[in-house]
Short mmCIF file of C-alpha atoms and ligand atoms in Angstrom, two decimals:
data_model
loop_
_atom_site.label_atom_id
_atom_site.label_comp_id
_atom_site.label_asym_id
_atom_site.label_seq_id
_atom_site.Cartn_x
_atom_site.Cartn_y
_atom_site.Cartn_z
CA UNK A 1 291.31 240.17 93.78
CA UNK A 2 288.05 240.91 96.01
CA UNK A 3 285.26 239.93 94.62
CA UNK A 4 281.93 238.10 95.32
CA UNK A 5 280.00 235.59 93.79
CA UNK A 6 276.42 235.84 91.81
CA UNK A 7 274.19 234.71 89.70
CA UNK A 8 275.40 234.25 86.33
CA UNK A 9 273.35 235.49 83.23
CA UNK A 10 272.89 239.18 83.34
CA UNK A 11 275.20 241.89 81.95
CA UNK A 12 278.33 242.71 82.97
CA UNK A 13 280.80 245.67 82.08
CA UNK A 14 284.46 246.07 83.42
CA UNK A 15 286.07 248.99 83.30
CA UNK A 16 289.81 249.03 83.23
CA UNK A 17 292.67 251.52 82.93
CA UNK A 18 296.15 252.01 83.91
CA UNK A 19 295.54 252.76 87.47
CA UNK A 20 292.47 252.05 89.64
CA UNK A 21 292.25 253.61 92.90
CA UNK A 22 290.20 252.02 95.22
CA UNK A 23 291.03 254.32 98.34
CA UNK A 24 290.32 251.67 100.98
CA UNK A 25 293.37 249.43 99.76
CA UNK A 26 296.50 250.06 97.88
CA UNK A 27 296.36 251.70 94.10
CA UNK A 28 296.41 248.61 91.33
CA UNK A 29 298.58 249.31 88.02
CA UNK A 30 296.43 247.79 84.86
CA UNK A 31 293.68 247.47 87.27
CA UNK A 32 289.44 247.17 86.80
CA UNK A 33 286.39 247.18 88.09
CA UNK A 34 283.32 245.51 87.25
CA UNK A 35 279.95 245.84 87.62
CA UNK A 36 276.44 244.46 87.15
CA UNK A 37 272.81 246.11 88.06
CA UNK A 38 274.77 249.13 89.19
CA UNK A 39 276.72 247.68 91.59
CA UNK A 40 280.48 246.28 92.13
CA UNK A 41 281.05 243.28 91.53
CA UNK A 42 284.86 242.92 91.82
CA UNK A 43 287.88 245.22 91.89
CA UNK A 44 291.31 244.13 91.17
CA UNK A 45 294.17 243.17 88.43
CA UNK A 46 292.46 243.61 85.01
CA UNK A 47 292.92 239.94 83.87
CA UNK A 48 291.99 238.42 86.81
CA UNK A 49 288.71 240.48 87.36
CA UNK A 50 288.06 239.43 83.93
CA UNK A 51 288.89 235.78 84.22
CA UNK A 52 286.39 236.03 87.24
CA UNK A 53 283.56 237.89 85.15
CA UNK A 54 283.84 235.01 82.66
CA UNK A 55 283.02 232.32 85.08
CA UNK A 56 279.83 234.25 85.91
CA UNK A 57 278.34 233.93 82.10
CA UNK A 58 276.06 236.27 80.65
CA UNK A 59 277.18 239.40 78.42
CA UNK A 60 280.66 240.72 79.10
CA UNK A 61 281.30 244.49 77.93
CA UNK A 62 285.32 245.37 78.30
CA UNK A 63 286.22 249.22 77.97
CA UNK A 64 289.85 249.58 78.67
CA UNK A 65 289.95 253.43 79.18
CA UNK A 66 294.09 253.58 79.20
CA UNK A 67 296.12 256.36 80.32
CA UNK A 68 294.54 257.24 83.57
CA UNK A 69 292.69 256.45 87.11
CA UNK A 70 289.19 254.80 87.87
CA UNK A 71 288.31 255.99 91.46
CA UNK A 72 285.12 256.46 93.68
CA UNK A 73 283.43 259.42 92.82
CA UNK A 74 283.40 262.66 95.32
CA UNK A 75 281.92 263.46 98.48
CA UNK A 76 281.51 267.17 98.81
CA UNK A 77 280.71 267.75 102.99
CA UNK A 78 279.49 271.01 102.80
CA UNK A 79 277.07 273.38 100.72
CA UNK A 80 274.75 275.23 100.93
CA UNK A 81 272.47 274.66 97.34
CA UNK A 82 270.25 278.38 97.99
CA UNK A 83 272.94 280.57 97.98
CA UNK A 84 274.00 279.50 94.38
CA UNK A 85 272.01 282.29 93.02
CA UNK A 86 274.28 284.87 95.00
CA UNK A 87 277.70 283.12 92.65
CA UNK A 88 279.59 285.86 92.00
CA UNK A 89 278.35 288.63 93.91
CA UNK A 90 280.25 289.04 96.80
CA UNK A 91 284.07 290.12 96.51
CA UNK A 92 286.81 288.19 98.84
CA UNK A 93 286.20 290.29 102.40
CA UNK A 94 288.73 290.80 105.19
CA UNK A 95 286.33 289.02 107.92
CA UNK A 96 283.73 286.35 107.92
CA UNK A 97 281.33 288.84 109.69
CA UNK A 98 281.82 291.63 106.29
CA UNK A 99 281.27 288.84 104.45
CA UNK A 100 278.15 287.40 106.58
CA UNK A 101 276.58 290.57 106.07
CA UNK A 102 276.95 290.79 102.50
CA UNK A 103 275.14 287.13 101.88
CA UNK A 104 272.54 287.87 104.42
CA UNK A 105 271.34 291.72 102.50
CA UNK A 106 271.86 289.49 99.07
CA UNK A 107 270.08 286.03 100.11
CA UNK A 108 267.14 288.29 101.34
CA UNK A 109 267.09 290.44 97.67
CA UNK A 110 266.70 287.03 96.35
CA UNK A 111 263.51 286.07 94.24
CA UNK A 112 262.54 282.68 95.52
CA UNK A 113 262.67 281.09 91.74
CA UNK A 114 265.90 282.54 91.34
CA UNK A 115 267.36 280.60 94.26
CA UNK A 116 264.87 277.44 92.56
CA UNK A 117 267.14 277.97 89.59
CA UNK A 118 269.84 278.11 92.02
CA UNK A 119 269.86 274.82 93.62
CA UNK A 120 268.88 273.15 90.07
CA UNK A 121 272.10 275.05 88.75
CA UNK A 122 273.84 273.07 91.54
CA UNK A 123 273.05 269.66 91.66
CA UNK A 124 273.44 269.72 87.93
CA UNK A 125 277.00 271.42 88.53
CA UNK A 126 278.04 268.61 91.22
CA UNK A 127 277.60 266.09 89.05
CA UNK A 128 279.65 267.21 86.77
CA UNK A 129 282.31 267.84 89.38
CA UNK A 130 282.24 264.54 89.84
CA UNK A 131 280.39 264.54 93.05
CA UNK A 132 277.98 261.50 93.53
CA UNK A 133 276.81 262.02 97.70
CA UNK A 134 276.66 265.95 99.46
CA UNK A 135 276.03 267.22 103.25
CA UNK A 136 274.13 270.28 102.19
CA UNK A 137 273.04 272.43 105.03
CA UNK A 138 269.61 274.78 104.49
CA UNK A 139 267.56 277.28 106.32
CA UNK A 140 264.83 277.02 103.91
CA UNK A 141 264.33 273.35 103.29
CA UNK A 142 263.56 274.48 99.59
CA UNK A 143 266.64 272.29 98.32
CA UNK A 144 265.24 268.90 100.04
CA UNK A 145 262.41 267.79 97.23
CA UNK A 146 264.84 268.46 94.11
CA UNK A 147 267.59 266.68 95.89
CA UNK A 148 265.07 263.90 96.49
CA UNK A 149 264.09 263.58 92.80
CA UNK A 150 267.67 263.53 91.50
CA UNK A 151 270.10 261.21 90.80
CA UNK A 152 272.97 262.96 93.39
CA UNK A 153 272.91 261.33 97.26
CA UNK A 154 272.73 263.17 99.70
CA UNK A 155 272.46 263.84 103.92
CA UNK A 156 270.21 267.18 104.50
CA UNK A 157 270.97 269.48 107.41
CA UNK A 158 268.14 271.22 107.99
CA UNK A 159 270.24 274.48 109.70
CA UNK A 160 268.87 276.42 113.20
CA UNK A 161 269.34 279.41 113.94
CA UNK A 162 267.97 281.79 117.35
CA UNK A 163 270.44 283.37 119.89
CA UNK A 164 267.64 284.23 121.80
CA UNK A 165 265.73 281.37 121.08
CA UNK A 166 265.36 280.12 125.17
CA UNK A 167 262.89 277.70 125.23
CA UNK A 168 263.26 273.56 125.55
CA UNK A 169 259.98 272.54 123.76
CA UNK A 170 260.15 270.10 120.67
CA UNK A 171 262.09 271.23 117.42
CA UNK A 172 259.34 271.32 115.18
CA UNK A 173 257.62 273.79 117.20
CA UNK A 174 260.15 276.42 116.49
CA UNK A 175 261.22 274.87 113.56
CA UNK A 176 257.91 273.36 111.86
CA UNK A 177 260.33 271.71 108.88
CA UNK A 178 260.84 268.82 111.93
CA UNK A 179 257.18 267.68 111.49
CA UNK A 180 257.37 267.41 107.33
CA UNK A 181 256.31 263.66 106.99
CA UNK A 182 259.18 263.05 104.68
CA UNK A 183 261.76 263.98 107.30
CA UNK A 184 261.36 260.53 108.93
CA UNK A 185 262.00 259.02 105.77
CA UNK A 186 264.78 261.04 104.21
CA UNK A 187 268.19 261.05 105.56
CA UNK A 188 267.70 264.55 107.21
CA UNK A 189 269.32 265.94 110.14
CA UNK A 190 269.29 269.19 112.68
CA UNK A 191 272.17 271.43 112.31
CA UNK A 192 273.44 274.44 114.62
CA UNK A 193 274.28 277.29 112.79
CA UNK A 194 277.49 278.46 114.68
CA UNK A 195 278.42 278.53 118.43
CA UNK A 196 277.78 282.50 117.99
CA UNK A 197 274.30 282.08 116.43
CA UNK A 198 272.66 279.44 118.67
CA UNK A 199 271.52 279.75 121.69
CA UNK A 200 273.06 277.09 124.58
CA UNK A 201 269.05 275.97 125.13
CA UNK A 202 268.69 275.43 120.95
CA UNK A 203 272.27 273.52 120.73
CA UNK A 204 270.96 270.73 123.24
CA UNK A 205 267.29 270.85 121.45
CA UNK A 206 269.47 270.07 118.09
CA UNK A 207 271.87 267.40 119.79
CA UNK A 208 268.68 265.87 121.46
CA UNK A 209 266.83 265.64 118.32
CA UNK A 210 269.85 264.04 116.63
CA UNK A 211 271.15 261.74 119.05
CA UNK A 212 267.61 259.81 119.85
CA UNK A 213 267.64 259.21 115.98
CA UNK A 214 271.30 258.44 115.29
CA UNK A 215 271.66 261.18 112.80
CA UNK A 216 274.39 262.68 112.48
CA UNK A 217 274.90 266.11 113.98
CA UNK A 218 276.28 269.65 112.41
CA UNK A 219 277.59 273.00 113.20
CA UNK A 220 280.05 275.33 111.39
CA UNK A 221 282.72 275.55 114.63
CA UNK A 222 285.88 277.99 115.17
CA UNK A 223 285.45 279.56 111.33
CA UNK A 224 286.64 282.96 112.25
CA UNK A 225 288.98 284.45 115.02
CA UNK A 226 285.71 286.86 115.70
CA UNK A 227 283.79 283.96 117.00
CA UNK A 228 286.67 283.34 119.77
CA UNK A 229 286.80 286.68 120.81
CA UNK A 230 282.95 286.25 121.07
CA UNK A 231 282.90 283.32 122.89
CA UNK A 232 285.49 284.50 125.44
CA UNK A 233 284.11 288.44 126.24
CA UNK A 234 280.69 288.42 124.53
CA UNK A 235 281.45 291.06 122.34
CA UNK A 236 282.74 291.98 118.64
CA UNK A 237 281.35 291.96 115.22
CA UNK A 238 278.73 289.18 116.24
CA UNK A 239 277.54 290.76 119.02
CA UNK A 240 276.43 293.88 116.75
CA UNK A 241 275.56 291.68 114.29
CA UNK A 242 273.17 290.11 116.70
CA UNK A 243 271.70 293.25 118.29
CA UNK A 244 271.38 294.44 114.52
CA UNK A 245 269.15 291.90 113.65
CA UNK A 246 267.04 292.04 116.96
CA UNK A 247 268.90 288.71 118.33
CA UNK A 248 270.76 289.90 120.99
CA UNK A 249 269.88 288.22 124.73
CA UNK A 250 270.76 290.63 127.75
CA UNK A 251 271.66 287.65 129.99
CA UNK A 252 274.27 286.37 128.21
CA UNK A 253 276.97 285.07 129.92
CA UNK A 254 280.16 283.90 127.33
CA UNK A 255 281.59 280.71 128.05
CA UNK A 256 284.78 282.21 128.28
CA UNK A 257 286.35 279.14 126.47
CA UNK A 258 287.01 278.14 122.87
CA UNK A 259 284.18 276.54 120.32
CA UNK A 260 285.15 272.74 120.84
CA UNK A 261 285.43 272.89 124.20
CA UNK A 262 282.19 274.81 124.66
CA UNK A 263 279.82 272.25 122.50
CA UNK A 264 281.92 269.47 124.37
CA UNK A 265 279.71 270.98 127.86
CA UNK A 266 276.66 271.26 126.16
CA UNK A 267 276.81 267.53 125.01
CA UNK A 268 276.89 268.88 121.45
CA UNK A 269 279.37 265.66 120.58
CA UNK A 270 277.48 262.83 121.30
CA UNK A 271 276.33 261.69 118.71
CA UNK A 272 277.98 261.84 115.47
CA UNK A 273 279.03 265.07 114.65
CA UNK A 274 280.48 266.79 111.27
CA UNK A 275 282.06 270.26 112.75
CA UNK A 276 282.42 271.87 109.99
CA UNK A 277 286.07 274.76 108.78
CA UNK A 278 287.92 274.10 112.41
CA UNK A 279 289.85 277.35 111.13
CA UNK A 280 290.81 278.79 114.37
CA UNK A 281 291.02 276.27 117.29
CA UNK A 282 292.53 275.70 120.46
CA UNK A 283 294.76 272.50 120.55
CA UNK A 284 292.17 271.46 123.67
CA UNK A 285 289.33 271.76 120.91
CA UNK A 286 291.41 269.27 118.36
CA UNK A 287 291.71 267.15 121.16
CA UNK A 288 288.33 266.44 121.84
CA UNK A 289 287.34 266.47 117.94
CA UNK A 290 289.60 264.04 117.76
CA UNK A 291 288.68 262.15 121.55
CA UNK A 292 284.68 262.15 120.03
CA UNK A 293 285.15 261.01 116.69
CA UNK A 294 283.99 264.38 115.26
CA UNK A 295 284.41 264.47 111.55
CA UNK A 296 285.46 267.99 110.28
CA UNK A 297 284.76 269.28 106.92
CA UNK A 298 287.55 271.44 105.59
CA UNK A 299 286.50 274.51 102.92
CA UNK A 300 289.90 276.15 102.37
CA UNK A 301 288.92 277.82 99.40
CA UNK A 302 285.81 279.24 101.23
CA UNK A 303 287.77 280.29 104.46
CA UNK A 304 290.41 282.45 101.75
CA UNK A 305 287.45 283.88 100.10
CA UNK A 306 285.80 284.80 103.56
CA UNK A 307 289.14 285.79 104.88
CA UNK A 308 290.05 283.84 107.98
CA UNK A 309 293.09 282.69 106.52
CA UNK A 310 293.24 278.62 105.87
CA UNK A 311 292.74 275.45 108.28
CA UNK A 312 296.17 273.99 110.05
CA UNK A 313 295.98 270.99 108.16
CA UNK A 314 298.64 269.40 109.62
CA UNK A 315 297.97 270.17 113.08
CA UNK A 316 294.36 268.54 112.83
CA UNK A 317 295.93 265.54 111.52
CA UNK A 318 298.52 265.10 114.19
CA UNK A 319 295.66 265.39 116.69
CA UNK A 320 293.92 262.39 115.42
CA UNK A 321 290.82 264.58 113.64
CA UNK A 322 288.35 263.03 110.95
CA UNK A 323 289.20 265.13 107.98
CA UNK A 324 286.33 265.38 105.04
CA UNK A 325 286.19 268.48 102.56
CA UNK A 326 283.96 270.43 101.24
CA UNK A 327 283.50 273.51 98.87
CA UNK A 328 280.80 275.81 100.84
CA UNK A 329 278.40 277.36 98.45
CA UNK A 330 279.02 279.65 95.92
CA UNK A 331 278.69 282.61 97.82
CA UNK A 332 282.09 281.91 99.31
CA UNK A 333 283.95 279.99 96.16
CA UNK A 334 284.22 279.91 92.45
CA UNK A 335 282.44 276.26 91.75
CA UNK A 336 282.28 272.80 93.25
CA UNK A 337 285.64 271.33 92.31
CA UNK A 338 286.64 269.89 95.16
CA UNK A 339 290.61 269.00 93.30
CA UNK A 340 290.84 272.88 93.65
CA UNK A 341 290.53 272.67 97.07
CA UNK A 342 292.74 269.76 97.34
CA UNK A 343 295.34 271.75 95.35
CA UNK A 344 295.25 274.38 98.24
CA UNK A 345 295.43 272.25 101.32
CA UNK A 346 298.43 270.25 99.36
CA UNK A 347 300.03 273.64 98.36
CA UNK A 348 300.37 274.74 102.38
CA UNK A 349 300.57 271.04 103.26
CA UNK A 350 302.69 269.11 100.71
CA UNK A 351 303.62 266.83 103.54
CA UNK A 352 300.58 264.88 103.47
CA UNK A 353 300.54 262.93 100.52
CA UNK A 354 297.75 263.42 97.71
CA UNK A 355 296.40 260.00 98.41
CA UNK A 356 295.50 261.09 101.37
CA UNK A 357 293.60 264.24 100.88
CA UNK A 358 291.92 262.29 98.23
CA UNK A 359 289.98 260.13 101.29
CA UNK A 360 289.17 263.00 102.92
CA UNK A 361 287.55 264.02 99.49
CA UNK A 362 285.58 260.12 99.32
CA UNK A 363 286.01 257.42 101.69
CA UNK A 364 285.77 259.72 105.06
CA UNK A 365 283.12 262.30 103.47
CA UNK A 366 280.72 258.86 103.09
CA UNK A 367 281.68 257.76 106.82
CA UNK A 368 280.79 261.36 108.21
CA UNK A 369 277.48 261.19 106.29
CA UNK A 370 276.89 257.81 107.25
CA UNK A 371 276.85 256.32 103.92
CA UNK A 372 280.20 254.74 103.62
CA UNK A 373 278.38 251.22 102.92
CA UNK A 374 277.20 252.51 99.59
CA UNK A 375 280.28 255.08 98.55
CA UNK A 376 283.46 256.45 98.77
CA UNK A 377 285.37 253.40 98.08
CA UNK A 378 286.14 250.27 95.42
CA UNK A 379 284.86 247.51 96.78
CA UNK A 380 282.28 244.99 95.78
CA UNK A 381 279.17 245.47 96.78
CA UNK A 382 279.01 249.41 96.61
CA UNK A 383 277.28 251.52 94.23
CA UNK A 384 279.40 252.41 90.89
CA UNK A 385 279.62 255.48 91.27
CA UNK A 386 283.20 255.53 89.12
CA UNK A 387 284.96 258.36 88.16
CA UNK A 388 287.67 258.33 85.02
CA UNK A 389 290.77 260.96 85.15
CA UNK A 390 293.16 261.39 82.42
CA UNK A 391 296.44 261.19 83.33
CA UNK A 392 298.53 261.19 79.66
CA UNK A 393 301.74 258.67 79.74
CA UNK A 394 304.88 259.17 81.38
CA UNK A 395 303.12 261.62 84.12
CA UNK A 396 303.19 260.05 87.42
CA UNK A 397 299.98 259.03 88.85
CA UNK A 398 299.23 262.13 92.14
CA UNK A 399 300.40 265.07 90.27
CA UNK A 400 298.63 264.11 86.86
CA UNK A 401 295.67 263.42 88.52
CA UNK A 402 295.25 266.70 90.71
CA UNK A 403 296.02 268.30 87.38
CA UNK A 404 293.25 266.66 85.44
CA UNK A 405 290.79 267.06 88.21
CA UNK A 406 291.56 270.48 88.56
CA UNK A 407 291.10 271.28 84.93
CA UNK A 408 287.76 269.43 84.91
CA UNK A 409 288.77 266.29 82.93
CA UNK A 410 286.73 264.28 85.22
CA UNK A 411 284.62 261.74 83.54
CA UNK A 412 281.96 259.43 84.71
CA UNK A 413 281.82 255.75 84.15
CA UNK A 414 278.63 254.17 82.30
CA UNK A 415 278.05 251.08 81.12
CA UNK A 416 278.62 252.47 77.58
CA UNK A 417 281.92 253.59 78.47
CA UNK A 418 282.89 257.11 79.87
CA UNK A 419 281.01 260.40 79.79
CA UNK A 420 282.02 264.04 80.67
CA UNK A 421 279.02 266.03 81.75
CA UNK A 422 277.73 269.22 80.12
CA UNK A 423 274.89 271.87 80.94
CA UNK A 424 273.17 273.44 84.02
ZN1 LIG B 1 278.57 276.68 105.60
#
């Protein structure tokens, strides 16, 4: 059993049940956890964790939950809290750029307290996903003070965007979110929009800006086959996108290579980096992902709904890529579930074993958002942040689980026992 030791005297509760999954070592039949002042204080076999919390004194609370798993709650990569108020509105497209267009005409129709209720709607709606820590990537900055007064964790990417955008000066004086005091103080970083989006001059500004803080770096990177062709000729759907909106810079010269490849010369990867979809990519691109310790946040049931197909799973694994997932907002996908997107990387991938798309869906979402020392794991220590599945007796452990969590049966673990969440 891991464990540590403590002063004895104040309240303790341990939480057992027929499996406990701790993600960072091996699954524990008739397992527990317990914990004191929110915190854990020791994870292993359910009497010995309890012979341990005896020696510590103080009030012992038992709640042995049964048929089912205790694991670290979720880490969802990738949203994008103001678009919640478009859920619903746009139909699955054919191309990212139809369906770019759509959210752009219907994000700028928005009333600004409708995309308020919007990001309340959401953090409320994580939660009861199960979802305790999110990257969530804005152009407004509207989402950052109700994510700071909540109870959900999270890493802020404040998102750039300017094609044109040619100048070198300091962030904040294109971007004036940069000189907010409470960016120095909030875990806030500068994201890229997309290679087709950002101009090479803005993409080192952002890396810059990053890299002399350590924070960790972001860009949505190979998401449609559009943004290859772009890269390569210069032209395509982004291109009139671009000289629709008034964004379109006459010297452009394409890189003429593909997206990884093309941040890896502008010194994009650094620092650390969360890439996020790595739909369509060049094995050279997975190979430096992989060579830079890039994590990459996979939204499969995003990319379907946006129609560039789904991410080569397999592939980015046998390269040696960081693999996190995340929904996207929900512009793009039904609801924050991340089981459901689970259920459709296992569906094309059934190689790789459930266990293991379950880290990408904890243990490496806290590592790419720095915050692995506080979640995505059971180990003393870390915050309880403890999720409970049902998984009904003689179903096996995997497939009962991804059933429960797809159906929602996710509770959370308090000390008064478990709780399923309700309301917006
Ligand atoms: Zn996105």
């Amino acid at each position: 059993m891991a464990g540590q030791t403590r002063a004895g005297g104040e309240s303790i509760t341990i939480h057992q049940a027929r499996w406990v999954i701790p993600i960072s070592s091996p699954v524990l039949t008739d397992g527990a956890v317990a914990v004191a002042d929110g915190r854990i204080l020791a994870v292993g076999p359910a009497a010995a964790v309890r012979d341990q919390c005896q020696t510590h004194g103080g009030q012992m609370i038992c709640h042995d939950h049964g048929d089912g798993a205790i694991l670290p709650a979720l880490v969802n990569t990738h949203v994008h809290l103001e678009f919640t108020a478009l859920a619903g509105t746009i139909p699955p497209q054919e191309t990212l750029p139809a369906w770019l267009a759509k959210a752009m005409a219907g994000y700028a129709s928005l009333p600004p307290a409708a995309i308020d209720q919007g990001i309340r709607h959401s953090i409320a709606a994580l939660r009861r996903s199960g979802t305790i820590l999110v990257g969530e990537v804005s152009n407004s900055g509207r989402s950052l003070d109700m994510l700071a007064a909540g109870d959900l964790a999270f890493h802020y990417f404040y998102e750039c965007l300017g094609f044109n955008l040619l100048n070198n000066g300091q962030l904040a004086a294109d971007f004036p979110f940069f000189a907010r005091p409470a960016v120095a103080e909030l875990p806030v970083s500068a994201a890229a929009h997309a290679p087709y989006s950002v101009a090479a001059a803005l993409f080192r500004r952002i890396a810059v800006w990053n890299q002399t803080r350590q924070r960790p770096g972001c860009v949505h990177l190979g998401e449609s086959p559009e943004e290859l062709v772009f890269l390569q000729q210069g032209t395509g759907p982004f291109r009139d996108l671009l000289q629709d909106r008034g964004r379109w810079y006459e010297g452009y010269t394409p890189p003429a290579c593909s997206p990884a490849v093309y941040l890896e010369q502008l010194g994009f990867w650094q620092g650390p980096s969360l890439a996020v979809h790595g739909v369509c990519l060049t094995e050279a691109d997975r190979a430096i992902l992989a060579r830079r310790g890039v994590f990459l946040a996979l939204c499969p049931r995003s990319n379907r709904h946006t129609g560039v197909g789904v991410p080569d799973v397999a592939a980015l694994r046998r390269a040696g890529v960081r693999l996190t997932l995340g929904t996207d907002s929900l512009a793009s996908t039904a609801d924050f579930n991340l089981f459901k997107d689970i259920q459709l990387l296992y569906e094309y991938c059934p190689e790789i074993p459930l266990a293991d798309y379950l880290t990408m869906a904890t243990w490496r979402g806290a590592e790419a958002l720095g915050r692995h020392h506080e979640f995505g794991s059971l180990r003393p220590g870390k915050r309880a942040a403890l999720l409970f599945l049902p998984v009904p007796a003689p179903r096996d452990l995997w497939p009962g689980l991804l059933d429960a969590g797809v159906h929602g049966q996710i509770y959370w673990l308090t000390p008064s026992g478990k709780e399923m969440l309700h309301g917006a």
